[in-house]
XYZ file of C-alpha atoms in Angstrom:
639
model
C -4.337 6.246 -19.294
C -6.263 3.135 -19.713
C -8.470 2.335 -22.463
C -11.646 2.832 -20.375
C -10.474 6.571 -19.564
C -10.004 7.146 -23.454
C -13.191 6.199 -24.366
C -14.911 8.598 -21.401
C -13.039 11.373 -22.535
C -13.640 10.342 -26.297
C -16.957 10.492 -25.822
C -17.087 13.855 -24.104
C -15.082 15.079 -26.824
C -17.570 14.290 -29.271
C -20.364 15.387 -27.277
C -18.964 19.010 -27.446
C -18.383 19.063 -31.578
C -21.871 17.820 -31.888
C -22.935 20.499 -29.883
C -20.914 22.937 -31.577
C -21.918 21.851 -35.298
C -25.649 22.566 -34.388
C -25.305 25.764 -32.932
C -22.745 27.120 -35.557
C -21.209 30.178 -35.355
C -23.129 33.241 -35.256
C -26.753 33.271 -33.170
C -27.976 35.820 -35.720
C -28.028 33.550 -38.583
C -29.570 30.884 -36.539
C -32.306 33.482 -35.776
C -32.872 34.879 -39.018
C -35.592 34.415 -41.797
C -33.906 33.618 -45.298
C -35.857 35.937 -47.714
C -34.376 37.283 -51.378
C -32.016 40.019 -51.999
C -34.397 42.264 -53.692
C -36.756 42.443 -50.929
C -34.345 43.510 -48.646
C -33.251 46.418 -51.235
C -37.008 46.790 -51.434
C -37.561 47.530 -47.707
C -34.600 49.718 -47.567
C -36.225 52.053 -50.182
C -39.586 52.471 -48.237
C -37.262 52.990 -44.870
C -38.267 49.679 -43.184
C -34.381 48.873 -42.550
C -33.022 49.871 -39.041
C -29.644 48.506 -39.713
C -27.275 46.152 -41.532
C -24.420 44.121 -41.061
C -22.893 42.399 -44.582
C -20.456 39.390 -44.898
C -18.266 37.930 -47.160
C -21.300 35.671 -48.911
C -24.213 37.137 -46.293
C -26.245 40.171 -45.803
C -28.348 40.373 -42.133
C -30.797 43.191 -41.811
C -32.646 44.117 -38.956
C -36.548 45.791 -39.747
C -37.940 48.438 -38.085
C -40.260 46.077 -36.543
C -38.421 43.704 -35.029
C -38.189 40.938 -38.008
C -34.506 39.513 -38.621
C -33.986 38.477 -42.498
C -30.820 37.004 -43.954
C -29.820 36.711 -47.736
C -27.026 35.244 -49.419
C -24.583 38.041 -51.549
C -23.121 37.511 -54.678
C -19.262 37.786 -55.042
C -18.126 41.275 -55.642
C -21.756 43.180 -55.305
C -21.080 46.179 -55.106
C -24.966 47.133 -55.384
C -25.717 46.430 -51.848
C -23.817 48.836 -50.126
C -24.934 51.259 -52.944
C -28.594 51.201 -51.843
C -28.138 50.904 -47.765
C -26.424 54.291 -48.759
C -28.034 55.984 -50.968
C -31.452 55.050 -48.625
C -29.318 56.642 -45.350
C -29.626 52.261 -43.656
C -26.552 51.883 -40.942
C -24.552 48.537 -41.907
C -21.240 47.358 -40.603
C -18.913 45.260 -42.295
C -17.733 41.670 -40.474
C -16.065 39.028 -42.718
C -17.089 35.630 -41.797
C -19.883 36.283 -40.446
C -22.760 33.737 -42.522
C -19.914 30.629 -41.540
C -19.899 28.012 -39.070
C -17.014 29.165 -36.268
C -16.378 26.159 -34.692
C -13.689 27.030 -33.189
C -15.393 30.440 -30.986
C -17.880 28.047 -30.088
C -15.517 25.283 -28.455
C -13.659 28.640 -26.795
C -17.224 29.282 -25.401
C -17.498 25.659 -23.641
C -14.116 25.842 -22.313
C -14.968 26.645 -19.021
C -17.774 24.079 -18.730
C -15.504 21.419 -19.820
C -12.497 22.504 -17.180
C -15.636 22.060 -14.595
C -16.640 18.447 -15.890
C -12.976 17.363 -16.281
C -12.339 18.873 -12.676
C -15.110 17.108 -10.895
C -14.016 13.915 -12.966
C -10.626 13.803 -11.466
C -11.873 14.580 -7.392
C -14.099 11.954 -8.002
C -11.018 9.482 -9.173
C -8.801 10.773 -6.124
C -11.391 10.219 -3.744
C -11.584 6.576 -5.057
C -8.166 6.288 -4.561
C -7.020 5.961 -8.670
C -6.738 3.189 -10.242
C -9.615 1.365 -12.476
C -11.832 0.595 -10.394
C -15.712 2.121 -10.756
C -17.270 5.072 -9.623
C -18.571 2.831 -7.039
C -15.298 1.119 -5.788
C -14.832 3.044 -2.197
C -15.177 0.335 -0.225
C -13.157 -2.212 -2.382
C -10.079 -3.263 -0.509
C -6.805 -1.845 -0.868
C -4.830 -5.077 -0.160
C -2.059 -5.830 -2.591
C -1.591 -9.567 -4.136
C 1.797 -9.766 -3.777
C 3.933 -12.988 -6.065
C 7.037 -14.236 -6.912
C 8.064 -11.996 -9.455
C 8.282 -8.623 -6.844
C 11.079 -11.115 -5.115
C 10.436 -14.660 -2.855
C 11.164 -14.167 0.853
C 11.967 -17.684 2.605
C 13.248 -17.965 5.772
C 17.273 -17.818 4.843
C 16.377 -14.200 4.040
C 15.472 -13.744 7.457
C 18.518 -13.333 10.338
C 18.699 -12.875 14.579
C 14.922 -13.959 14.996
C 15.624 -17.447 15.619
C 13.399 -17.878 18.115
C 10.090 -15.697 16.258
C 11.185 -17.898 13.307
C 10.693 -20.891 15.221
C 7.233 -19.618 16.590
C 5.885 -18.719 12.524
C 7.160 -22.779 11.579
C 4.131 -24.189 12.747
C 1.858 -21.565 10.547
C 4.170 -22.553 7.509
C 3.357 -26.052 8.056
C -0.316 -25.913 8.767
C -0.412 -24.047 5.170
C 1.614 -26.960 3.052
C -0.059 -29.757 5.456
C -3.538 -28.894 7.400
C -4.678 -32.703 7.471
C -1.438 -33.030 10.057
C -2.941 -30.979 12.168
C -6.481 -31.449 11.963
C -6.593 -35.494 12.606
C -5.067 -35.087 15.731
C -7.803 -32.391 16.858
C -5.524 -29.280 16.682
C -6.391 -26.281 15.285
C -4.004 -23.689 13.699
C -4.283 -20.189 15.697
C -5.907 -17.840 13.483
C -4.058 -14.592 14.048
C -0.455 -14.173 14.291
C 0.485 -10.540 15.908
C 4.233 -9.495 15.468
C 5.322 -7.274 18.013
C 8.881 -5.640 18.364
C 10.708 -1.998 17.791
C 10.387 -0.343 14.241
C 13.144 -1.851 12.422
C 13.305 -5.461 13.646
C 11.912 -7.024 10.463
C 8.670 -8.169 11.193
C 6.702 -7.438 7.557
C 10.118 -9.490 6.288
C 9.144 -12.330 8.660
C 5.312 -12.427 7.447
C 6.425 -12.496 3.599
C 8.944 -15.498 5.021
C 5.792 -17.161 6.206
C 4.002 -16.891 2.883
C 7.511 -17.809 0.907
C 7.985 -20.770 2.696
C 4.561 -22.099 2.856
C 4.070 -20.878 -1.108
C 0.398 -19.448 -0.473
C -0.593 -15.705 -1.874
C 0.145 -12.646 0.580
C -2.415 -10.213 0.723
C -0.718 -7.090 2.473
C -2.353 -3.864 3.203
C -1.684 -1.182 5.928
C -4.018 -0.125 8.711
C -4.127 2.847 7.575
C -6.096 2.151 4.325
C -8.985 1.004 6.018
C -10.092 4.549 7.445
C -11.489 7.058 5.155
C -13.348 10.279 5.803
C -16.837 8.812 4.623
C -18.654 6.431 7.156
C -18.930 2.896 6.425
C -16.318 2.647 3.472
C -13.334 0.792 5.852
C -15.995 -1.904 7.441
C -16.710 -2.624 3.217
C -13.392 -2.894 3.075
C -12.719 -5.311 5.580
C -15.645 -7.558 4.165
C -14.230 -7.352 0.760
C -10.481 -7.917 1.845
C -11.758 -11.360 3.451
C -14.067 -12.195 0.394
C -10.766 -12.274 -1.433
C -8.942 -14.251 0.981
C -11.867 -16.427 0.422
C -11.069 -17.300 -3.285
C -7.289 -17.507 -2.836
C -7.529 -19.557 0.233
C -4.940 -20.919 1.489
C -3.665 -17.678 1.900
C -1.659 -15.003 3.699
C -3.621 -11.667 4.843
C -1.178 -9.445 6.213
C -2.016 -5.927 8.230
C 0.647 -3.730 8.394
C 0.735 -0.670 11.332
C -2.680 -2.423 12.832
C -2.735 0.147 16.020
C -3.980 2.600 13.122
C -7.353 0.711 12.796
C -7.010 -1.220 16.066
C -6.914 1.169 19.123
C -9.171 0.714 22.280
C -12.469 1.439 21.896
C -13.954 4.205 24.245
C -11.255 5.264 25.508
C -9.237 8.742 25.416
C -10.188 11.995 25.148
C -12.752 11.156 21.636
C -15.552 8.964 21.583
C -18.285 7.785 20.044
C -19.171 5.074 17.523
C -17.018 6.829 14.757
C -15.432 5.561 11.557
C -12.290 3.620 13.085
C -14.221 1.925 15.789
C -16.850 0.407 12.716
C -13.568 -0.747 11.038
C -12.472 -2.635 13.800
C -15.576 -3.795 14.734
C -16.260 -5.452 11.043
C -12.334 -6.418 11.260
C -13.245 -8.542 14.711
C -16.803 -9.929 13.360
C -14.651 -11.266 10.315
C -11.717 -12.776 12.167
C -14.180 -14.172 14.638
C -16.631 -15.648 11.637
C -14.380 -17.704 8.810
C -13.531 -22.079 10.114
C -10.163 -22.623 10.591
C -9.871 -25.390 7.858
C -10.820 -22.485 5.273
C -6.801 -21.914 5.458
C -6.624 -17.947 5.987
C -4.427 -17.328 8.453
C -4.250 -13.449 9.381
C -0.616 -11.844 10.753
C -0.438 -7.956 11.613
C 2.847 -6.026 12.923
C 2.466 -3.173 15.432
C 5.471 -1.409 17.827
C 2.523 -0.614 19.908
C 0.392 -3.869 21.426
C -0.100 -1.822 24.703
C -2.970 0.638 23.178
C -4.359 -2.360 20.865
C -8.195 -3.148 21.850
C -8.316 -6.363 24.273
C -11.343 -7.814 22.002
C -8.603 -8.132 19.484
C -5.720 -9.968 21.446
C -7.942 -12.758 22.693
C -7.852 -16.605 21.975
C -9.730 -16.801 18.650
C -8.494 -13.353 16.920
C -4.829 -12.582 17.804
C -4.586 -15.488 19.637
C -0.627 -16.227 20.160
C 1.757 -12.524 19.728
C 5.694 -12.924 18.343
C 7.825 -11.019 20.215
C 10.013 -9.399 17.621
C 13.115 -7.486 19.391
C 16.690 -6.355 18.718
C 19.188 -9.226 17.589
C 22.076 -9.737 20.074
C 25.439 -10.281 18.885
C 24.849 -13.649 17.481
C 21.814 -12.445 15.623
C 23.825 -9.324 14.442
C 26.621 -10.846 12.601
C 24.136 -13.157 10.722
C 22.770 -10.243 9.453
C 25.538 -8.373 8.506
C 26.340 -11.880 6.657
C 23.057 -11.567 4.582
C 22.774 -7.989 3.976
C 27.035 -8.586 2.710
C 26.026 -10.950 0.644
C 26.155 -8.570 -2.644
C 28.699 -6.247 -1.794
C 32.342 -6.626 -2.906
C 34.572 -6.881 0.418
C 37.967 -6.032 1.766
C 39.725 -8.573 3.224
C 39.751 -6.972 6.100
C 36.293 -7.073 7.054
C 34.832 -8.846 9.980
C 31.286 -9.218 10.603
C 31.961 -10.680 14.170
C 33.844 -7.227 14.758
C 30.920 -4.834 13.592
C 28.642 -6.764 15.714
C 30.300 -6.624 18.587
C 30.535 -2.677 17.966
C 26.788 -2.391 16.948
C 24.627 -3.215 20.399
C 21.078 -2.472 20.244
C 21.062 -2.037 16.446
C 18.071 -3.323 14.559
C 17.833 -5.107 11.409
C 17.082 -2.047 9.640
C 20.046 0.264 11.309
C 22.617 -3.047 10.358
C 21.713 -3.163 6.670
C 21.718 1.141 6.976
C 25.064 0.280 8.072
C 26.017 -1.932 5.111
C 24.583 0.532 2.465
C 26.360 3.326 3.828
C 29.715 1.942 4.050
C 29.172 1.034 0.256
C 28.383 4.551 -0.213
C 31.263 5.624 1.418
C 33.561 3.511 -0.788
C 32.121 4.114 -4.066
C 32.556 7.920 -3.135
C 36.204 7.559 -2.196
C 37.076 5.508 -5.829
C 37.431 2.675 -4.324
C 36.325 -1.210 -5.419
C 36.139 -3.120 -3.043
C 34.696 -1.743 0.748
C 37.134 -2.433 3.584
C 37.260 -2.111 7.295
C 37.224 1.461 7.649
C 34.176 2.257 5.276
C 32.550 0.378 7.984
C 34.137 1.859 10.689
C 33.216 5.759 9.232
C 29.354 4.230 8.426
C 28.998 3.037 12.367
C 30.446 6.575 13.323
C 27.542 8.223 11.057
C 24.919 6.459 12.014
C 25.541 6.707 15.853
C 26.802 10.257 15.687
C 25.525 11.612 12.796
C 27.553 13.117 10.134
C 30.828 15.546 10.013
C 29.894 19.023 9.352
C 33.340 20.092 8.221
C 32.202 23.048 6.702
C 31.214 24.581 9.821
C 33.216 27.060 10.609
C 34.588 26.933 14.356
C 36.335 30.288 16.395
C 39.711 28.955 17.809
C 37.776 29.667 21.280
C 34.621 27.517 20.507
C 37.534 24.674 19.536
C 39.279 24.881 22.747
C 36.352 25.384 24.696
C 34.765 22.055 22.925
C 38.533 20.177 23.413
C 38.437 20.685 27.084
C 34.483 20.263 27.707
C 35.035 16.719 25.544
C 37.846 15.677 27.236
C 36.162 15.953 30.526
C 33.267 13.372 29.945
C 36.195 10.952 28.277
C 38.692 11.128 31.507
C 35.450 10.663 33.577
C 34.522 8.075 31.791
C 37.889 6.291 32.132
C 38.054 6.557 35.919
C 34.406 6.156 36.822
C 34.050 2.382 38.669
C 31.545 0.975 36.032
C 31.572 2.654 32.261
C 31.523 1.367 28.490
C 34.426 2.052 27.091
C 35.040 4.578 25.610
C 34.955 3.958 21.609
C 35.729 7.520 20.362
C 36.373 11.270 21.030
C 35.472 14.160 18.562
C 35.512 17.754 18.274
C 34.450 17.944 14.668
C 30.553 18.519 14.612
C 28.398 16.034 14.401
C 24.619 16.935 13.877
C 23.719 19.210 16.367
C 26.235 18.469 18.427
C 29.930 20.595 18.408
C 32.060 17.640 20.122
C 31.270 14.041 21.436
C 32.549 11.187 23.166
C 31.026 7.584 22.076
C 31.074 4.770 24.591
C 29.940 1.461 23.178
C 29.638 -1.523 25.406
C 31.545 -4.820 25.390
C 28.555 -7.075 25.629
C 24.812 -6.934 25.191
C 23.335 -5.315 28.375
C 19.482 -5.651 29.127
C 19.954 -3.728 32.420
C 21.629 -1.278 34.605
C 23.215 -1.408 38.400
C 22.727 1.240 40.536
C 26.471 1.844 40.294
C 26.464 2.155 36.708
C 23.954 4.757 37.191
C 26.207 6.780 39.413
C 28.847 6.427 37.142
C 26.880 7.574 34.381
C 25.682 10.599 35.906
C 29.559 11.675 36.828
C 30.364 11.171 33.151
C 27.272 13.020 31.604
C 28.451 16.118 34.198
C 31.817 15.938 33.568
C 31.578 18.554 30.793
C 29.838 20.851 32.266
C 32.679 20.537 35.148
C 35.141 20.520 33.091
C 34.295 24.132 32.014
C 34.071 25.067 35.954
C 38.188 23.849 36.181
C 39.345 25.359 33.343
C 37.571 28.696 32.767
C 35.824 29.258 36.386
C 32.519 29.923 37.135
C 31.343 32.964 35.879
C 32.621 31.623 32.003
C 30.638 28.376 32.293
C 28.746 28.319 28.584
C 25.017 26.402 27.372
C 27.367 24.318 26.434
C 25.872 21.522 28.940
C 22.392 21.850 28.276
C 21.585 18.639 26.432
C 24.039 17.085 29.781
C 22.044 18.448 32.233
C 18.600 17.541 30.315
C 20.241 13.999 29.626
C 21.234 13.779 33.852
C 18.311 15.303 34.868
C 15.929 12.658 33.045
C 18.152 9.598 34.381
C 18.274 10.591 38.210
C 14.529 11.240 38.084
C 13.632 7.563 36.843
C 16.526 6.332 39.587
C 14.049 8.036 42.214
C 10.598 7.600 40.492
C 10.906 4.637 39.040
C 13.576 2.030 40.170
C 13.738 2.685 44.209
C 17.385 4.223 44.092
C 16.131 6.627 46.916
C 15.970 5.994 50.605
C 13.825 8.604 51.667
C 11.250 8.357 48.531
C 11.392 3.931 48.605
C 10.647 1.653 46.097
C 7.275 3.533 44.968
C 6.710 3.812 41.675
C 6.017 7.258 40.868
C 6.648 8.102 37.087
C 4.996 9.983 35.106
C 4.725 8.300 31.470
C 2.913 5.070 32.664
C 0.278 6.023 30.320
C -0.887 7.352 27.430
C -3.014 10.911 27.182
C -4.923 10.225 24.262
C -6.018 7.005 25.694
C -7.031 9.192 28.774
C -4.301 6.825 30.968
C -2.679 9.629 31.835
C -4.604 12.858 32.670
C -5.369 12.381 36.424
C -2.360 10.785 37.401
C -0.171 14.088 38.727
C -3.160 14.330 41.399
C -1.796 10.928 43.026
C 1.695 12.912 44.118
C 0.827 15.198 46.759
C 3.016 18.116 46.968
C 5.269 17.276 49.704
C 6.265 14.137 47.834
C 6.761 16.205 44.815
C 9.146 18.372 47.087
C 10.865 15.351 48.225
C 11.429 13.734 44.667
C 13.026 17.181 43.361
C 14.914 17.290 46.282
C 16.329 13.622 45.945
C 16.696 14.070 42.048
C 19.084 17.424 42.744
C 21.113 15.370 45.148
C 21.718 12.779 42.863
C 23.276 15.210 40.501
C 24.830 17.309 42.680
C 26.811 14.057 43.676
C 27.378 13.335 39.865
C 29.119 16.577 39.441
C 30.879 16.172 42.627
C 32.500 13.151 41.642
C 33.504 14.146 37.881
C 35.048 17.080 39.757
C 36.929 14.668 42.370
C 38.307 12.582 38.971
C 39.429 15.785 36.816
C 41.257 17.338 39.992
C 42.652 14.180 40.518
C 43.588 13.344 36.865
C 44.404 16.486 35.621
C 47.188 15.365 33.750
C 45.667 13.240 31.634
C 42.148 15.539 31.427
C 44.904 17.751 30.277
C 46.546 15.442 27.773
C 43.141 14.345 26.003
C 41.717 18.166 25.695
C 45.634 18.738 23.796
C 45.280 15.746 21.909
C 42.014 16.562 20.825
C 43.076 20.007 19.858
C 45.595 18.252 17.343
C 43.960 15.766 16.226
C 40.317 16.642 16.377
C 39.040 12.857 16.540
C 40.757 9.988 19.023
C 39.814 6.504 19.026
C 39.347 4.620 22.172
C 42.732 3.221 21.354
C 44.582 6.703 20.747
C 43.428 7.810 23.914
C 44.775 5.093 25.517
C 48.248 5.244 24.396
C 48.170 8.873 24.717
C 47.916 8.370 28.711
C 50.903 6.597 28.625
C 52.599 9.132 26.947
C 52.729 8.233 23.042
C 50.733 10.335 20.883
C 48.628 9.262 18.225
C 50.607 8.520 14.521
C 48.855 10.057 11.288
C 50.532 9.706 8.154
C 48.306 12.003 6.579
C 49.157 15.065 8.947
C 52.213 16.899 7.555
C 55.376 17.540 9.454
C 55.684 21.461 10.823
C 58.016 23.035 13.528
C 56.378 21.833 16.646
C 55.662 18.535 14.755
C 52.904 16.594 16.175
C 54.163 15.174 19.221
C 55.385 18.325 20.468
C 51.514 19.052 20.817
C 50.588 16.282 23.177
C 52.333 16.676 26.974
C 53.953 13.859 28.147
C 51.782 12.341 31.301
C 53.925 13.472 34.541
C 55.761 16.995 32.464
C 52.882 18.935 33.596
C 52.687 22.241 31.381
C 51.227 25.730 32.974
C 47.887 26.512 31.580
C 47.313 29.043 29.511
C 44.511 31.513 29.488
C 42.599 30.275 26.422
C 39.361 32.113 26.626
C 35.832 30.835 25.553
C 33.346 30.946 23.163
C 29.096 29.822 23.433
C 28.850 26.121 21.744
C 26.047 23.903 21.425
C 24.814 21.091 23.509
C 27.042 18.607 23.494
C 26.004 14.921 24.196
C 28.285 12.846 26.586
C-alpha cells in the first residue's frame, strides 16, 4: 500500500472518530435537559415521573409530559432509588449509561464503512490498480521495459536468420537516421511479425530495441479494449504521447489481431469499442514524421483476419515472416538455450535437431528444460543423451501413465493393434521412419508408434499420401487379422478420424481425384466470425457432395486394403513386433529393426526368468501357432 492509499484511508479513519466523539454514546443523554437532583425527587413526589433509568454517575427521568431531564448522582446514593420507590416511579438499572461508548458507536458505522471501502476498491479494479487517479482509464497500459529486466541483442536470437536480417535496417535507422535520410530514404514505420505461436517473434522485437539501445514500450492488444466506450482510443493517444518524449523509441503491440480485426465484417457490427481503437490506432500511425524516430512492431499468428487499412504502405508497411527453424536453425538454438545447463558428454545438438522437425523455438527450449528436469529428478549432475531422448518422447507423445492399470487383454489387444501401423509403416513405398513403438500410455492414447522424418519436408507426394493412409489403417486391420470381425474394438477411432480428414483434403483440396479434378472444394477457406464462411456449403451441389464422399471412402477403403495386403504378407514379422512389444512394452526404431532379423532387443535392467527374454521374441521364419488371446475395449490410439 502506497503512501497515497494510507493517507485516504487515514483520513476516513478519522472522519469516523470525529463523528463518533460528537454523537457519544447514548442518544438519551444527548437529548436530555440537565436540571438538579432535587427537582427530579421533587417531581417524583407530586407524580410527574413516568419512569427512570439510573447509571453509575447519571440519573435520566422521563415526565409525564414528555420533558427528558438528566442529573448527575453522587457515589453510593442510596436516596434515589429510595424515593422512585417509595413514590411507586418505574426505573431500571444500566451501568454506563451517562459515558461516551465509542466503541457501540464505531460498531454502528460498520456497515457504512464496508460500503465506502467496497465501492473504493471496484473503483481501483476498474482502473486497472496501480497509482494512477480516479481518472486514469484511458492512460496507457504499455510497459517501459530497460536493461535491468535482462538486454536482448541479436546473439540471443537463433534460426531467424533471414527475419533478423530484415529487422537490421530498423536497428540501424535507430543508432544512425541521418544515413538514411540524406539519401532520401525513409525508414518504414511499422514492422508486423508474422509466424506460428512459438517462433520467437516478441524475442526478435526486444532484439531490435537491444541492439539499437532505444526504450521498448510493449503492451498487448488486448489492453486497449475495455467495456466503457472511448477508454482504448485514449489509450492509443496516450501510448504515442509517450513514445513522443522517449523518442527514439520502440512501441511494441503484442497479439494485435485482438484490437486489429476487419472492420464490418462477421456476424457483429457496428461502430463499437474495438473498431474506435483501431481507428485512433490507424489515425496515429498514419499522423507522427518519420524523422520523429518511433518505429512501431506488432506480432500476430493471424495476418489473414487483420484489417487491410492496417497492412498498407505507411502503417504496417513491410511484414517479417517468422516460421519454424529448419535443422540448421534448430541446433543453434538448442546451442543457446544449452548454454546454462551442465552437459553429458554425450550430447549432440546436431542429433536432437535432426530428431526435432517442425519444432518451434518455444517447443526446443521446452525440450531443454525438461530434459533438465528429468535429470535433476533421477540424482543426476550432469544431463546426458537420454534425458534428452525421454524429454523429445514427452513432448511429442505426451507423458507415461504407468500407473494406469492395463487388463492382460487390453495389453495384447494394444501389442498387436501397435504393431500393425509399425510393420505397415516399414513396408509402405514412402514412410518416415519409424522412431519408436509403445504400449505404455501416453496421454490419451493406450499405445503409439512415432515416425519422425529424416529431413525437413515442406510438402507431400501423392504417394506419400497413400502410404500414409495404409499406415494410419493398419491398426484398425490389424484387429480384423488377429481377432476377426465381429471383435474389432473403438480402438481405431482417432485412425479413422485422422484417415478420414487426410483423404478428404486429397479430394477437396489438392486434385488427388479423377472424377472430382483439381477443384478446390474445402470447407475451412474461411473464417465464420468474419462471415467468410457461412454461405459457402451452398456452392457444392448435392451430387458433388455425393461424389466427394464417394471418392473420400474409396481412398480409404484402398488404405485398408493395402495395410491388409502388407500384414498378410508380413505376418511374421507383424507377429514378431506385437511379441516384442508384449515384452518389452517400448521398441526403438532400432530394436525393431534388429528384431526382424531375428535378435531381440538387450535390457540390462530386465531380470533373467525361465523363458528368459529371448525366448519371448520368435525368430523371423520359426513361425509359432497363434493363440487365442482374447480382447479388451482401448482407447484411440494415434498411428
Amino acid at each position: 500500500m502506497n503512501v497515497r492509499n494510507l493517507a485516504i484511508w487515514g483520513a476516513l479513519a478519522l472522519l469516523v472518530i470525529g463523528m463518533a466523539v460528537m454523537m457519544g454514546g447514548n442518544p438519551e443523554v444527548a437529548r436530555a435537559q440537565p436540571t438538579k437532583l432535587s427537582e427530579i425527587y421533587q417531581l417524583a413526589e407530586q407524580g410527574k415521573i413516568a419512569d427512570a433509568t439510573l447509571g453509575d454517575t447519571t440519573i435520566i427521568a422521563k415526565t409525564t409530559d414528555g420533558r427528558t431531564l438528566k442529573s448527575e448522582l453522587r457515589a453510593l446514593d442510596m436516596k434515589t432509588e429510595d424515593v422512585l420507590t417509595q413514590n411507586n416511579v418505574p426505573f431500571s438499572v444500566k451501568p454506563d449509561t451517562g459515558r461516551n461508548n465509542v466503541a457501540s458507536v464505531l460498531l454502528s458505522l460498520l456497515p457504512i464503512l464496508l460500503i465506502v471501502g467496497f465501492v473504493f476498491f471496484m473503483m481501483r479494479q476498474m482502473q486497472g490498480g496501480g497509482t494512477r487517479g480516479a481518472m486514469s482509464f484511458g492512460k496507457s497500459r504499455a510497459r517501459l521495459l530497460t536493461e535491468k529486466q535482462g538486454r536482448v541483442t541479436f546473439d540471443d536470437v537463433a534460426g531467424v536468420d533471414e527475419a533478423k536480417e530484415e529487422l537490421q535496417e530498423i536497428v540501424e535507422f535507430l543508432q544512425d537516421p541521418s544515413k538514411f535520410q540524406r539519401l532520401g530514404g525513409k525508414i518504414p514505420k511499422g514492422a508486423l511479425l508474422v509466424g506460428p505461436p512459438g517462433t520467437g517473434k516478441t524475442l526478435l522485437a526486444r532484439a531490435v530495441a537491444g541492439e539499437a539501445g532505444v526504450p521498448f514500450f510493449t503492451i498487448s492488444g488486448s489492453d486497449f479494449v475495455e467495456m466503457f466506450v472511448g477508454v482504448g482510443a485514449s489509450r492509443v493517444r496516450d501510448m504515442f504521447e509517450q513514445a513522443k518524449r522517449s523518442a527514439p523509441c520502440i512501441i511494441f503491440i503484442d497479439e494485435i489481431d485482438a484490437v486489429g480485426r476487419s472492420r464490418g465484417a462477421g456476424l457483429g457490427g457496428g461502430n463499437d469499442e474495438r473498431e474506435q481503437t483501431l481507428n485512433q490506432l490507424l489515425v496515429e500511425m498514419d499522423g507522427f514524421e518519420a524523422n520523429e524516430g518511433i518505429i512501431i512492431m506488432a506480432a500476430t499468428n493471424r495476418p489473414d483476419v487483420l484489417d487491410p487499412a492496417l497492412l498498407r504502405p505507411g502503417r504496417f508497411d513491410r511484414q517479417v515472416t517468422v516460421g519454424n527453424p529448419d535443422i540448421i536453425g534448430r541446433e543453434k538454438i538448442l546451442r543457446v538455450h544449452m548454454r546454462n545447463v551442465p552437459l553429458a558428454k554425450d550430447v549432440d545438438s546436431k542429433t536432437i535437431a535432426r530428431g526435432t522437425p517442425g519444432f518451434s523455438g518455444a517447443d526446443l527450449a521446452n525440450l531443454v528444460n525438461e530434459a533438465a528436469l528429468l535429470a535433476a529428478r533421477r540424482g543426476k549432475r550432469v544431463v546426458a543423451m537420454q534425458e534428452f531422448e525421454d524429454a523429445k518422447d514427452k513432448v511429442l507423445m505426451g507423458p507415461e501413465r504407468r500407473s494406469m492399470v492395463m487388463s492382460e487383454k487390453e495389453k495384447i489387444l494394444t501389442a498387436w493393434h501397435e504393431a500393425g501401423h509399425a510393420v505397415v509403416a516399414m513396408k509402405v513405398p514412402a514412410a518416415d521412419p519409424v522412431h519408436k513403438a509403445t504400449i505404455i500410455p501416453r496421454g490419451r492414447a493406450l499405445g503409439m508408434v512415432m515416425q519422425l522424418p529424416e529431413d525437413d519436408k515442406l510438402s507431400m507426394s501423392r504417394v506419400e499420401m497413400t502410404s500414409r493412409l495404409a499406415i494410419i489403417m493398419g491398426g484398425r486391420v490389424a484387429e480384423e487379422l488377429k481377432f476377426g470381425d465381429d471383435n474389432v474394438t473403438a480402438g481405431a477411432a482417432s485412425d479413422i478420424q485422422q484417415a478420414t480428414r487426410l483423404a478428404r483434403a486429397m479430394v477437396t483440396r489438392w486434385g488427388y481425384s479423377d472424377i472430382i479434378g483439381p477443384v478446390d472444394y474445402g470447407s475451412d477457406q474461411g473464417d465464420v466470425f468474419l462471415g467468410q464462411q457461412l454461405m459457402q456449403s451452398s456452392h457444392i451441389s448435392e451430387e458433388t457432395s455425393r461424389k466427394i464422399e464417394e471418392e473420400v471412402r474409396k481412398l480409404i477403403e484402398k488404405g485398408k486394403e493395402d495395410a491388409r495386403e502388407i500384414m498378410t504378407k508380413y505376418r511374421n514379422e507383424w507377429e514378431a513386433i506385437a511379441t516384442g512389444l508384449l515384452e518389452f512394452e517400448t521398441l526403438s526404431g532400432e530394436e525393431i529393426a534388429n528384431l526382424l532379423k531375428g535378435t531381440p532387443p538387450s535390457r540390462p535392467d530386465i531380470s533373467d526368468d525361465d523363458a528368459g527374454p529371448a525366448s519371448a521374441v520368435p525368430v523371423i521364419g520359426k513361425r509359432k501357432k497363434p493363440k487365442d488371446d482374447g480382447i479388451g475395449d482401448v482407447e484411440p490410439n494415434p498411428a
